[in-house]
């Protein structure tokens, strides 16, 4: 779930730094000044220097702010719990947060900054094109980077020992989604897409997988079509499903409203493999029109005791049901905390630890391996579902298919 940013992505005012005064170990762009001679609250409380982790999160438009809010909630909660349990050999964790705003250049600059701030490792990022820029700089600078949410297969141009990833590779998730489409009898597929490495990769995966199994993929330029023209094109092409490979909320939501309101397309399946319907704003804006749109979700059928406990804490913090992105954030810190306890805080030691990770996460046991065609250390088997929002109950997700 890594949709490229939409220029009209909604802002969320509750992300301002003063919302987080109960988290003294976290510093945002607004309140951290690397040139200041200061000891952090964590340093003062324990008398020992904190172990610093950098965090890349989209917190302002055109980044997907809602995803960033959930990711940060998971990161924050896990840091708090590590510190409440004694930190890393008595040293607290300190999270230095930088807002990427879905800008690759901004993420690369933040990675440069982290390299000079004595961070042990960097976590986070949601947008694939942004994570790719961060991963390239992490590799060049020798800074360990645990990517929480981005799925693009080619996160780095060449294999690297410095980068690991929790989210499943796009090729795996989107092939599972293609299996769902074929199983549902949808073999003639239209993709409404915008220019992006991420969307182009998704279209290639779907075309390659579906055409070898008797399917057809018709590509429509979302930037060149009004919602009404999109509906006319779907009728003309006689497709059985429309996949929205576009930004959220624009143009995804206007497209949904137009298709739902066109009687000629009453039997058409609308899909959003990148996960636009995951967050509450989708249902709040679209109501019934936003239900019944299958998307990829990286959760197991049932959470275990750890996942249930963390989920309840995340719900309290967010004021709503946590998305899988929030769980990815929590799992990222859990992995790094275990690595730091077992292998120390030296950057080279952290990067060398990826093949030895064995951590119980909120969504299952986490281990990293080398996957053919993927240049980073990859959690090979995160859970994958195809779900939609129940038309009769927008807050309930139906599991339609499991990978």
XYZ file of N, CA and C in Angstrom, residues 21 45 51 73 97 109 152 164 185 219 230 232 253 261 270 289 293 317 339 370 390:
63
model
N 3.335 16.034 23.178
C 4.135 16.444 24.322
C 4.299 15.340 25.332
N 16.936 12.035 32.159
C 16.243 11.138 33.081
C 17.110 9.950 33.474
N 20.002 6.133 22.562
C 20.274 5.499 21.273
C 19.322 6.144 20.269
N 2.238 6.615 14.743
C 1.637 6.098 15.981
C 2.262 4.768 16.373
N 12.258 12.413 14.160
C 11.302 12.271 13.062
C 11.502 13.370 12.034
N 17.753 14.112 1.716
C 18.390 15.117 2.562
C 18.283 14.743 4.035
N 7.771 -1.354 -3.401
C 8.384 -1.436 -4.731
C 9.533 -2.444 -4.736
N 16.858 -3.271 4.906
C 15.924 -4.392 5.083
C 14.505 -3.842 4.992
N -13.762 -14.317 -11.473
C -14.281 -14.289 -12.830
C -14.048 -12.977 -13.548
N -4.958 -0.319 -20.460
C -4.425 0.801 -19.691
C -5.102 2.098 -20.130
N -13.952 8.612 -18.419
C -13.501 7.305 -17.937
C -14.628 6.290 -18.042
N -17.188 6.305 -20.060
C -17.413 5.991 -21.476
C -16.355 5.007 -21.978
N -11.347 9.328 -5.736
C -12.727 9.456 -5.266
C -13.693 9.927 -6.342
N -22.250 5.874 -10.106
C -23.461 6.550 -10.559
C -23.843 6.269 -11.995
N -14.898 -2.476 -9.005
C -13.858 -1.468 -8.806
C -12.866 -2.036 -7.800
N -20.623 4.412 -1.536
C -19.890 4.276 -2.798
C -18.498 3.693 -2.583
N -14.927 -2.369 -2.485
C -13.792 -2.114 -3.382
C -12.590 -2.876 -2.828
N -4.571 5.594 20.870
C -3.773 6.724 20.397
C -4.387 7.385 19.173
N 17.581 -6.169 17.641
C 18.899 -6.121 16.993
C 19.903 -5.370 17.869
N 17.224 -13.276 1.585
C 17.451 -12.734 0.252
C 16.471 -13.382 -0.714
N -17.326 -3.825 4.143
C -18.655 -4.428 4.071
C -19.685 -3.353 3.718
